[in-house]
CSV table of C-alpha atoms in Angstrom, one decimal:
chain,number,residue,atom,x,y,z
A,1,UNK,CA,0.0,0.1,0.0
A,2,UNK,CA,1.4,3.4,-0.9
A,3,UNK,CA,2.3,5.5,2.2
A,4,UNK,CA,1.3,9.3,3.0
A,5,UNK,CA,4.8,10.4,1.5
A,6,UNK,CA,3.9,8.6,-1.9
A,7,UNK,CA,0.5,10.0,-2.1
A,8,UNK,CA,1.6,13.3,-1.4
A,9,UNK,CA,4.3,13.2,-4.1
A,10,UNK,CA,2.0,11.5,-6.7
A,11,UNK,CA,-0.6,14.5,-6.0
A,12,UNK,CA,1.8,17.0,-6.3
A,13,UNK,CA,3.1,15.6,-9.4
A,14,UNK,CA,-0.4,15.5,-10.9
A,15,UNK,CA,-1.1,19.0,-9.6
A,16,UNK,CA,2.1,20.4,-11.3
A,17,UNK,CA,1.7,18.4,-14.6
A,18,UNK,CA,-2.0,19.4,-15.1
A,19,UNK,CA,-1.2,23.0,-14.5
A,20,UNK,CA,1.8,23.1,-17.0
A,21,UNK,CA,-0.6,21.5,-19.6
A,22,UNK,CA,-3.4,23.9,-18.8
A,23,UNK,CA,-1.2,27.0,-19.1
A,24,UNK,CA,0.5,25.7,-22.2
A,25,UNK,CA,-2.2,24.3,-24.2
A,26,UNK,CA,-3.9,27.5,-25.3
A,27,UNK,CA,-0.5,28.6,-26.7
A,28,UNK,CA,0.2,25.3,-28.3
A,29,UNK,CA,-3.4,25.7,-29.8
A,30,UNK,CA,-3.0,28.9,-31.2
A,31,UNK,CA,0.6,28.8,-32.3
A,32,UNK,CA,-0.1,25.4,-34.0
A,33,UNK,CA,-3.1,26.7,-35.9
A,34,UNK,CA,-1.0,29.6,-36.9
A,35,UNK,CA,1.8,27.5,-38.2
A,36,UNK,CA,-0.6,24.8,-39.8
A,37,UNK,CA,-2.9,27.4,-41.5
A,38,UNK,CA,-0.8,30.8,-42.2
A,39,UNK,CA,1.9,31.8,-44.1
A,40,UNK,CA,3.9,34.5,-42.8
A,41,UNK,CA,7.6,36.0,-43.1
A,42,UNK,CA,10.1,34.2,-40.9
A,43,UNK,CA,7.8,31.4,-40.5
A,44,UNK,CA,10.4,28.7,-40.4
A,45,UNK,CA,12.6,30.6,-37.9
A,46,UNK,CA,9.8,31.1,-35.7
A,47,UNK,CA,8.9,27.3,-36.0
A,48,UNK,CA,12.6,26.2,-35.3
A,49,UNK,CA,12.6,28.8,-32.0
A,50,UNK,CA,9.6,27.3,-30.9
A,51,UNK,CA,10.8,23.8,-31.1
A,52,UNK,CA,14.1,24.7,-29.2
A,53,UNK,CA,13.1,23.5,-25.6
A,54,UNK,CA,12.7,20.0,-27.2
A,55,UNK,CA,16.4,19.8,-27.6
A,56,UNK,CA,18.0,22.2,-25.5
A,57,UNK,CA,19.4,20.6,-22.2
A,58,UNK,CA,16.6,21.0,-19.5
A,59,UNK,CA,19.2,22.5,-17.2
A,60,UNK,CA,20.1,25.4,-19.5
A,61,UNK,CA,16.3,26.1,-19.9
A,62,UNK,CA,16.2,26.0,-16.2
A,63,UNK,CA,18.9,28.2,-15.7
A,64,UNK,CA,17.4,30.9,-18.4
A,65,UNK,CA,14.0,30.8,-16.4
A,66,UNK,CA,15.8,31.1,-13.1
A,67,UNK,CA,17.4,34.3,-14.4
A,68,UNK,CA,14.1,35.4,-16.0
A,69,UNK,CA,12.3,34.8,-12.5
A,70,UNK,CA,14.9,36.2,-10.2
A,71,UNK,CA,15.4,39.9,-9.2
A,72,UNK,CA,18.3,40.0,-11.4
A,73,UNK,CA,16.2,40.5,-14.7
A,74,UNK,CA,13.6,43.4,-15.1
A,75,UNK,CA,11.0,40.6,-15.6
A,76,UNK,CA,11.7,39.1,-12.1
A,77,UNK,CA,11.6,42.5,-10.7
A,78,UNK,CA,8.4,43.3,-12.3
A,79,UNK,CA,6.9,40.1,-10.8
A,80,UNK,CA,8.4,41.0,-7.3
A,81,UNK,CA,6.7,44.4,-7.5
A,82,UNK,CA,3.4,42.5,-8.0
A,83,UNK,CA,4.0,40.6,-5.1
A,84,UNK,CA,4.8,37.3,-7.1
A,85,UNK,CA,7.8,35.4,-6.3
A,86,UNK,CA,7.3,32.2,-8.0
A,87,UNK,CA,11.0,30.7,-7.5
A,88,UNK,CA,11.2,27.6,-5.4
A,89,UNK,CA,7.4,27.1,-5.4
A,90,UNK,CA,5.2,24.3,-7.2
A,91,UNK,CA,4.1,27.2,-9.7
A,92,UNK,CA,7.7,27.4,-10.7
A,93,UNK,CA,7.8,23.8,-11.3
A,94,UNK,CA,4.6,23.9,-13.4
A,95,UNK,CA,6.1,26.8,-15.6
A,96,UNK,CA,9.2,24.9,-16.1
A,97,UNK,CA,7.6,21.7,-17.0
A,98,UNK,CA,5.1,23.7,-19.3
A,99,UNK,CA,7.9,25.2,-21.2
A,100,UNK,CA,9.7,21.8,-21.7
A,101,UNK,CA,6.3,20.2,-22.8
A,102,UNK,CA,5.5,23.1,-25.0
A,103,UNK,CA,7.2,21.9,-28.3
A,104,UNK,CA,5.7,18.4,-28.3
A,105,UNK,CA,2.3,19.9,-27.8
A,106,UNK,CA,2.8,22.5,-30.6
A,107,UNK,CA,3.8,19.8,-32.9
A,108,UNK,CA,0.7,17.5,-32.1
A,109,UNK,CA,-1.6,20.5,-32.4
A,110,UNK,CA,0.1,21.5,-35.6
A,111,UNK,CA,-0.3,18.1,-37.1
A,112,UNK,CA,-3.8,17.9,-35.9
A,113,UNK,CA,-5.0,21.2,-37.8
A,114,UNK,CA,-2.8,20.0,-40.7
A,115,UNK,CA,-5.0,16.7,-41.1
A,116,UNK,CA,-8.0,18.6,-41.5
A,117,UNK,CA,-9.2,18.9,-45.1
A,118,UNK,CA,-9.1,22.5,-46.1
A,119,UNK,CA,-11.9,22.0,-48.4
A,120,UNK,CA,-14.3,21.3,-45.9
A,121,UNK,CA,-13.5,24.5,-44.2
A,122,UNK,CA,-14.1,26.4,-47.4
A,123,UNK,CA,-17.5,24.7,-48.0
A,124,UNK,CA,-18.6,25.6,-44.7
A,125,UNK,CA,-17.5,29.2,-45.6
A,126,UNK,CA,-19.4,29.2,-48.9
A,127,UNK,CA,-22.5,27.7,-46.9
A,128,UNK,CA,-22.4,31.0,-44.8
A,129,UNK,CA,-20.5,30.0,-41.4
A,130,UNK,CA,-18.7,32.7,-40.0
A,131,UNK,CA,-14.8,32.2,-39.4
A,132,UNK,CA,-15.6,31.4,-35.7
A,133,UNK,CA,-18.2,29.1,-36.6
A,134,UNK,CA,-15.9,27.1,-39.1
A,135,UNK,CA,-13.3,26.9,-36.3
A,136,UNK,CA,-15.8,25.6,-33.7
A,137,UNK,CA,-17.9,23.3,-35.8
A,138,UNK,CA,-15.4,22.0,-38.4
A,139,UNK,CA,-11.9,22.6,-37.5
A,140,UNK,CA,-11.5,21.9,-33.9
A,141,UNK,CA,-13.6,18.6,-34.2
A,142,UNK,CA,-11.9,17.4,-37.0
A,143,UNK,CA,-8.5,18.2,-35.5
A,144,UNK,CA,-9.6,16.5,-32.2
A,145,UNK,CA,-7.5,13.6,-32.0
A,146,UNK,CA,-4.4,15.5,-32.7
A,147,UNK,CA,-5.4,18.0,-29.9
A,148,UNK,CA,-6.0,15.3,-27.4
A,149,UNK,CA,-2.8,13.7,-28.3
A,150,UNK,CA,-1.0,16.8,-27.7
A,151,UNK,CA,-2.8,17.0,-24.0
A,152,UNK,CA,-1.8,13.6,-23.3
A,153,UNK,CA,1.9,13.7,-24.7
A,154,UNK,CA,2.3,17.1,-22.8
A,155,UNK,CA,1.1,15.7,-19.7
A,156,UNK,CA,3.3,12.5,-19.9
A,157,UNK,CA,6.3,14.8,-20.6
A,158,UNK,CA,5.5,17.1,-17.7
A,159,UNK,CA,5.2,14.3,-15.0
A,160,UNK,CA,8.6,13.3,-16.0
A,161,UNK,CA,10.5,16.7,-15.9
A,162,UNK,CA,13.5,16.7,-13.9
A,163,UNK,CA,16.4,19.1,-14.8
A,164,UNK,CA,14.6,22.5,-15.3
A,165,UNK,CA,12.2,21.9,-12.3
A,166,UNK,CA,15.2,21.0,-10.0
A,167,UNK,CA,16.9,24.3,-10.8
A,168,UNK,CA,13.8,26.8,-10.5
A,169,UNK,CA,11.8,25.3,-8.1
A,170,UNK,CA,14.3,23.1,-6.0
A,171,UNK,CA,13.4,19.7,-4.4
A,172,UNK,CA,11.4,20.7,-1.3
A,173,UNK,CA,9.7,17.8,0.5
A,174,UNK,CA,5.9,18.4,0.4
A,175,UNK,CA,6.3,21.6,-1.8
A,176,UNK,CA,8.1,21.0,-5.1
A,177,UNK,CA,9.4,17.5,-4.8
A,178,UNK,CA,7.7,15.6,-7.8
A,179,UNK,CA,8.0,11.9,-8.6
A,180,UNK,CA,11.2,12.4,-10.6
A,181,UNK,CA,12.8,14.4,-7.9
A,182,UNK,CA,11.5,12.0,-5.2
A,183,UNK,CA,13.2,9.1,-7.1
A,184,UNK,CA,16.4,11.1,-7.2
A,185,UNK,CA,16.4,12.0,-3.4
A,186,UNK,CA,15.4,8.5,-2.1
A,187,UNK,CA,18.1,7.0,-4.1
A,188,UNK,CA,20.7,9.4,-2.7
A,189,UNK,CA,19.6,8.9,0.9
A,190,UNK,CA,19.8,5.2,0.7
A,191,UNK,CA,16.1,4.2,0.7
A,192,UNK,CA,16.1,2.1,-2.4
A,193,UNK,CA,12.8,0.6,-1.6
A,194,UNK,CA,11.0,3.9,-1.7
A,195,UNK,CA,12.8,4.8,-5.0
A,196,UNK,CA,11.7,1.6,-6.4
A,197,UNK,CA,7.9,2.4,-5.3
A,198,UNK,CA,8.4,5.9,-6.9
A,199,UNK,CA,10.0,4.3,-10.0
A,200,UNK,CA,6.9,2.0,-10.3
A,201,UNK,CA,4.4,4.8,-9.9
A,202,UNK,CA,6.2,6.6,-12.7
A,203,UNK,CA,6.1,3.7,-15.1
A,204,UNK,CA,2.3,3.1,-14.2
A,205,UNK,CA,1.5,6.8,-15.1
A,206,UNK,CA,3.7,6.8,-18.2
A,207,UNK,CA,2.0,3.6,-19.5
A,208,UNK,CA,-1.3,4.9,-18.8
A,209,UNK,CA,-0.5,8.1,-20.7
A,210,UNK,CA,1.1,6.1,-23.7
A,211,UNK,CA,-1.8,3.9,-23.9
A,212,UNK,CA,-4.2,6.8,-24.1
A,213,UNK,CA,-1.9,8.5,-26.4
A,214,UNK,CA,-1.7,5.3,-28.9
A,215,UNK,CA,-5.4,5.5,-29.2
A,216,UNK,CA,-5.6,9.1,-30.0
A,217,UNK,CA,-2.6,9.5,-32.2
A,218,UNK,CA,-3.8,11.2,-35.5
A,219,UNK,CA,-2.0,8.8,-37.8
A,220,UNK,CA,-3.0,5.5,-35.7
A,221,UNK,CA,-5.5,3.0,-36.9
A,222,UNK,CA,-9.3,3.6,-36.0
A,223,UNK,CA,-11.3,6.0,-37.8
A,224,UNK,CA,-9.3,6.2,-41.0
B,1,UNK,CA,29.7,3.4,-44.1
B,2,UNK,CA,31.4,0.2,-42.9
B,3,UNK,CA,34.5,2.3,-42.6
B,4,UNK,CA,32.9,4.9,-40.5
B,5,UNK,CA,31.2,1.8,-38.4
B,6,UNK,CA,34.5,0.3,-38.0
B,7,UNK,CA,36.1,3.7,-36.8
B,8,UNK,CA,33.4,4.0,-34.3
B,9,UNK,CA,33.9,0.6,-33.0
B,10,UNK,CA,37.8,1.2,-32.8
B,11,UNK,CA,36.9,4.3,-30.5
B,12,UNK,CA,34.7,2.3,-28.2
B,13,UNK,CA,37.6,0.9,-26.0
B,14,UNK,CA,39.2,4.7,-25.8
B,15,UNK,CA,35.9,6.0,-24.8
B,16,UNK,CA,35.2,3.3,-22.0
B,17,UNK,CA,38.2,2.6,-20.1
B,18,UNK,CA,40.0,5.1,-17.7
B,19,UNK,CA,43.7,5.5,-18.2
B,20,UNK,CA,45.8,3.0,-16.3
B,21,UNK,CA,46.6,4.1,-12.8
B,22,UNK,CA,44.2,7.0,-12.8
B,23,UNK,CA,42.9,7.7,-9.2
B,24,UNK,CA,39.3,8.9,-8.6
B,25,UNK,CA,38.9,11.3,-5.8
B,26,UNK,CA,35.5,12.3,-4.4
B,27,UNK,CA,35.5,15.6,-2.8
B,28,UNK,CA,33.0,18.0,-1.1
B,29,UNK,CA,31.6,20.3,-3.2
B,30,UNK,CA,33.0,23.3,-1.0
B,31,UNK,CA,36.4,22.2,-2.1
B,32,UNK,CA,35.8,22.5,-5.6
B,33,UNK,CA,36.8,26.2,-6.1
B,34,UNK,CA,39.9,25.6,-4.3
B,35,UNK,CA,40.9,22.1,-5.6
B,36,UNK,CA,40.5,22.9,-9.3
B,37,UNK,CA,43.5,25.1,-9.6
B,38,UNK,CA,45.4,22.7,-7.2
B,39,UNK,CA,44.8,19.7,-9.0
B,40,UNK,CA,45.0,21.4,-12.7
B,41,UNK,CA,48.6,20.5,-13.3
B,42,UNK,CA,48.5,17.1,-11.6
B,43,UNK,CA,47.9,14.2,-13.9
B,44,UNK,CA,46.4,10.6,-13.0
B,45,UNK,CA,43.5,12.2,-10.8
B,46,UNK,CA,39.8,12.4,-11.7
B,47,UNK,CA,37.7,14.6,-9.2
B,48,UNK,CA,34.2,14.5,-8.9
B,49,UNK,CA,32.7,17.0,-6.4
B,50,UNK,CA,29.2,16.9,-4.7
B,51,UNK,CA,27.2,16.7,-1.4
B,52,UNK,CA,29.3,14.5,1.0
B,53,UNK,CA,26.1,12.5,2.0
B,54,UNK,CA,25.7,11.7,-1.6
B,55,UNK,CA,29.4,11.1,-2.2
B,56,UNK,CA,29.2,8.5,0.7
B,57,UNK,CA,26.3,6.8,-0.7
B,58,UNK,CA,28.0,6.5,-4.2
B,59,UNK,CA,31.2,5.0,-2.5
B,60,UNK,CA,28.9,2.4,-0.7
B,61,UNK,CA,27.4,1.6,-4.0
B,62,UNK,CA,30.7,0.8,-5.3
B,63,UNK,CA,31.9,3.8,-7.3
B,64,UNK,CA,35.6,2.9,-7.9
B,65,UNK,CA,36.8,5.8,-6.1
B,66,UNK,CA,39.8,5.5,-3.6
B,67,UNK,CA,40.2,8.7,-1.9
B,68,UNK,CA,37.4,10.5,-0.3
B,69,UNK,CA,37.2,14.0,1.5
B,70,UNK,CA,33.8,14.6,3.3
B,71,UNK,CA,32.5,17.6,4.8
B,72,UNK,CA,31.0,15.6,7.8
B,73,UNK,CA,33.0,13.1,9.9
B,74,UNK,CA,29.7,11.1,10.5
B,75,UNK,CA,29.6,10.4,6.7
B,76,UNK,CA,33.1,9.2,6.9
B,77,UNK,CA,32.5,7.0,10.0
B,78,UNK,CA,29.6,5.4,8.4
B,79,UNK,CA,31.7,4.3,5.5
B,80,UNK,CA,34.3,2.8,7.9
B,81,UNK,CA,31.6,1.0,9.6
B,82,UNK,CA,30.4,-0.3,6.2
B,83,UNK,CA,33.9,-1.7,5.6
B,84,UNK,CA,34.4,0.8,2.6
B,85,UNK,CA,37.0,2.8,4.0
B,86,UNK,CA,40.2,1.2,5.4
B,87,UNK,CA,40.1,1.5,9.3
B,88,UNK,CA,42.5,4.1,10.5
B,89,UNK,CA,42.7,5.9,7.3
B,90,UNK,CA,39.9,8.5,8.2
B,91,UNK,CA,41.5,11.4,9.8
B,92,UNK,CA,40.6,15.1,10.3
B,93,UNK,CA,41.5,17.2,7.0
B,94,UNK,CA,40.4,20.7,7.5
B,95,UNK,CA,38.0,22.8,9.5
B,96,UNK,CA,35.5,25.3,8.5
B,97,UNK,CA,33.3,28.1,9.7
B,98,UNK,CA,29.6,28.8,8.9
B,99,UNK,CA,28.5,32.1,7.6
B,100,UNK,CA,25.1,33.7,6.5
B,101,UNK,CA,25.5,35.6,3.0
B,102,UNK,CA,23.3,37.8,1.2
B,103,UNK,CA,23.8,39.5,-2.4
B,104,UNK,CA,20.8,41.8,-1.9
B,105,UNK,CA,22.2,45.3,-2.6
B,106,UNK,CA,20.3,47.0,0.3
B,107,UNK,CA,22.0,44.8,2.8
B,108,UNK,CA,25.7,45.6,1.4
B,109,UNK,CA,27.8,46.3,4.6
B,110,UNK,CA,25.0,45.5,6.8
B,111,UNK,CA,25.6,43.0,9.9
B,112,UNK,CA,23.3,40.9,11.5
B,113,UNK,CA,22.9,38.7,14.5
B,114,UNK,CA,21.3,35.3,14.0
B,115,UNK,CA,18.4,36.4,16.2
B,116,UNK,CA,17.7,39.0,13.5
B,117,UNK,CA,16.8,36.6,11.0
B,118,UNK,CA,13.3,35.8,12.1
B,119,UNK,CA,12.4,39.5,11.9
B,120,UNK,CA,14.6,40.1,8.8
B,121,UNK,CA,12.6,40.6,5.5
B,122,UNK,CA,14.0,37.2,4.1
B,123,UNK,CA,11.3,35.4,2.1
B,124,UNK,CA,13.6,32.6,1.2
B,125,UNK,CA,16.7,31.3,2.8
B,126,UNK,CA,18.9,28.9,0.9
B,127,UNK,CA,20.3,26.0,3.1
B,128,UNK,CA,22.0,22.7,2.3
B,129,UNK,CA,19.5,19.8,2.0
B,130,UNK,CA,20.1,18.4,5.4
B,131,UNK,CA,19.5,14.9,4.1
B,132,UNK,CA,22.7,14.9,2.0
B,133,UNK,CA,24.6,18.1,2.4
B,134,UNK,CA,26.7,18.8,5.5
B,135,UNK,CA,26.4,22.6,5.6
B,136,UNK,CA,22.6,22.1,5.8
B,137,UNK,CA,23.1,19.9,8.9
B,138,UNK,CA,25.3,22.5,10.7
B,139,UNK,CA,22.9,25.1,9.7
B,140,UNK,CA,20.0,23.4,11.2
B,141,UNK,CA,21.8,22.5,14.3
B,142,UNK,CA,22.8,26.3,14.8
B,143,UNK,CA,19.2,27.5,14.2
B,144,UNK,CA,17.7,24.8,16.4
B,145,UNK,CA,20.2,25.7,19.2
B,146,UNK,CA,18.8,29.4,19.0
B,147,UNK,CA,15.4,28.2,19.0
B,148,UNK,CA,14.9,29.5,15.5
B,149,UNK,CA,14.2,26.6,13.6
B,150,UNK,CA,10.7,26.1,13.7
B,151,UNK,CA,10.0,29.8,12.9
B,152,UNK,CA,12.2,29.9,9.9
B,153,UNK,CA,11.4,26.3,8.6
B,154,UNK,CA,8.6,27.6,6.1
B,155,UNK,CA,11.3,30.1,4.5
B,156,UNK,CA,14.2,27.6,4.2
B,157,UNK,CA,14.9,26.4,0.7
B,158,UNK,CA,17.0,23.0,0.8
B,159,UNK,CA,19.4,22.8,-2.2
B,160,UNK,CA,21.6,19.9,-3.5
B,161,UNK,CA,25.1,21.3,-2.5
B,162,UNK,CA,26.7,24.2,-0.8
B,163,UNK,CA,27.9,25.5,-4.2
B,164,UNK,CA,24.0,25.5,-5.3
B,165,UNK,CA,23.3,27.7,-2.2
B,166,UNK,CA,26.2,30.0,-3.2
B,167,UNK,CA,24.5,30.4,-6.5
B,168,UNK,CA,21.1,30.8,-5.3
B,169,UNK,CA,22.2,33.7,-3.3
B,170,UNK,CA,24.4,35.3,-6.0
B,171,UNK,CA,21.6,35.1,-8.7
B,172,UNK,CA,19.1,36.7,-6.1
B,173,UNK,CA,16.9,33.5,-6.3
B,174,UNK,CA,17.2,33.6,-2.5
B,175,UNK,CA,17.4,36.5,-0.1
B,176,UNK,CA,20.2,34.8,2.0
B,177,UNK,CA,21.9,31.7,2.5
B,178,UNK,CA,24.2,29.6,4.7
B,179,UNK,CA,27.6,28.8,3.5
B,180,UNK,CA,31.1,28.0,4.6
B,181,UNK,CA,33.3,30.9,5.0
B,182,UNK,CA,35.6,29.4,2.3
B,183,UNK,CA,32.7,29.5,-0.1
B,184,UNK,CA,32.6,33.5,-0.2
B,185,UNK,CA,35.5,33.5,-2.9
B,186,UNK,CA,34.3,36.6,-4.6
B,187,UNK,CA,33.2,39.4,-2.2
B,188,UNK,CA,31.7,41.6,-4.9
B,189,UNK,CA,29.1,38.8,-5.5
B,190,UNK,CA,27.9,38.2,-2.0
B,191,UNK,CA,28.8,39.7,1.4
B,192,UNK,CA,28.8,38.0,4.9
B,193,UNK,CA,26.0,39.3,7.0
B,194,UNK,CA,26.9,37.2,10.1
B,195,UNK,CA,29.5,34.6,11.1
B,196,UNK,CA,27.7,31.9,13.0
B,197,UNK,CA,29.0,31.0,16.4
B,198,UNK,CA,30.7,27.7,16.2
B,199,UNK,CA,29.4,26.6,19.6
B,200,UNK,CA,26.0,26.2,18.2
B,201,UNK,CA,26.8,23.3,15.9
B,202,UNK,CA,29.3,20.2,16.0
B,203,UNK,CA,32.6,21.1,14.9
B,204,UNK,CA,32.7,21.5,11.0
B,205,UNK,CA,35.4,18.9,10.2
B,206,UNK,CA,36.3,17.8,6.8
B,207,UNK,CA,37.6,14.3,7.0
B,208,UNK,CA,39.9,12.3,4.3
B,209,UNK,CA,39.9,8.7,4.0
B,210,UNK,CA,41.3,5.9,1.9
B,211,UNK,CA,39.3,2.9,0.2
B,212,UNK,CA,40.1,-0.4,1.4
B,213,UNK,CA,43.1,-2.2,-0.6
B,214,UNK,CA,43.6,1.1,-2.3
B,215,UNK,CA,46.3,1.2,-5.0
B,216,UNK,CA,49.9,2.7,-4.5
B,217,UNK,CA,48.8,5.6,-6.6
B,218,UNK,CA,45.7,6.4,-4.5
B,219,UNK,CA,48.0,6.3,-1.3
B,220,UNK,CA,50.3,8.6,-2.9
B,221,UNK,CA,47.6,10.9,-3.5
B,222,UNK,CA,46.3,10.6,-0.1
B,223,UNK,CA,49.5,11.5,1.3
B,224,UNK,CA,50.0,14.5,-1.2
B,225,UNK,CA,46.8,15.9,-0.2
B,226,UNK,CA,47.7,16.0,3.4
B,227,UNK,CA,51.1,17.7,2.8
B,228,UNK,CA,51.9,20.8,4.4
B,229,UNK,CA,52.2,22.6,1.0
B,230,UNK,CA,48.8,21.5,0.0
B,231,UNK,CA,47.3,22.4,3.5
B,232,UNK,CA,49.2,25.8,3.4
B,233,UNK,CA,47.4,26.7,0.3
B,234,UNK,CA,44.0,25.6,1.6
B,235,UNK,CA,44.5,27.3,4.9
B,236,UNK,CA,45.5,30.5,2.9
B,237,UNK,CA,42.2,30.1,1.1
B,238,UNK,CA,40.6,30.3,4.8
B,239,UNK,CA,40.2,26.6,5.9
B,240,UNK,CA,41.4,26.1,9.2
B,241,UNK,CA,43.9,23.3,10.6
B,242,UNK,CA,41.8,20.7,12.5
B,243,UNK,CA,42.3,20.9,16.1
B,244,UNK,CA,44.8,18.6,17.7
B,245,UNK,CA,47.2,18.9,14.7
């Protein structure tokens, strides 16, 4: 049976990942649509920059975020003036995992929109639907699988985030110690059995997310 | 393509094994700024720095390190009990002092007493993670002795090494932090607000030890690190000689 500590860690991990996905999804949705549907100058440069967190070492990203949020930077000072000090809180963990999960979510949103037949959209337009109506009644429902896949894969990435989180949120028991950090800490303190339980929980969560993801994958079998 | 594969295969042995006779030294993270120039010219040593609690654990798990320097005698004694270190090889190496530092511009050239900490406008105080990082254990002992621990606990940010505490303070991610006096290498980056009374915590003794059945090269390194020349350089950097030597 999982003890109190394990439940606390699992709950926190879940909270952080849900919040990470929640703040990043609207961005990924909008930018994914933009990249799939619009031509604009420097489009490929923008696309490359947005994918950067996927290949950058998480520690480098963590360092950037640390600088941005600390009082060294204008951004951190502005936040401080508003009474916001996110460093070493679970909110910082959600921010960091969101940034790390963003490129994956963007990719799947983009693919979701690209899979929608544009002729269906123009047909709806000629039948008198407004742009917004087309988006709500045609594009979004047809891109549904890609968008859901983006949510699931983003969540899976967020629950496994380690490097950037450690830097901006620390490893504070009960506050910012998520599953990957709990595995690390229990290993270092010689609690192998606990580490094993945490690892088993991670595997279970990751498998669940992957099974869900396989069923949603836009190119997967099923409707097609 | 086959030629490339052959080349890569040929490189595998070079990438894996360590050079013959190389000694692995594990050292407390606080020694990194001082050891790096010291060991730069010396060949045949590979140093890994980290939190002493983590280093002790790594040795216990079989990391092939032969010489170890830890910032807490307890971690060293644990390794002797586990039969990892050679009995009698574990000796006091250096002593250190605990200081409270800050990089906040408005605190420049201010002095604080430890008691003022509760009232000070510090939202986040960086400390070593007491599970693994000796400087955190000494800090908590001192705060406990002053009766400040329960009050300050919500504001403490445990970090993974003493160097991480230093960084968190200098980049202003934390308002203040507890480090060793020898960590304050660049006075422009952070200033000492308070020197913690050594009577409030166990003596901060760095210990050096040798793995059982260590190689002659490792024994030579162990002796060399304890030589008067090396100790003179380290005491010049602010470390203290252990008492009774």
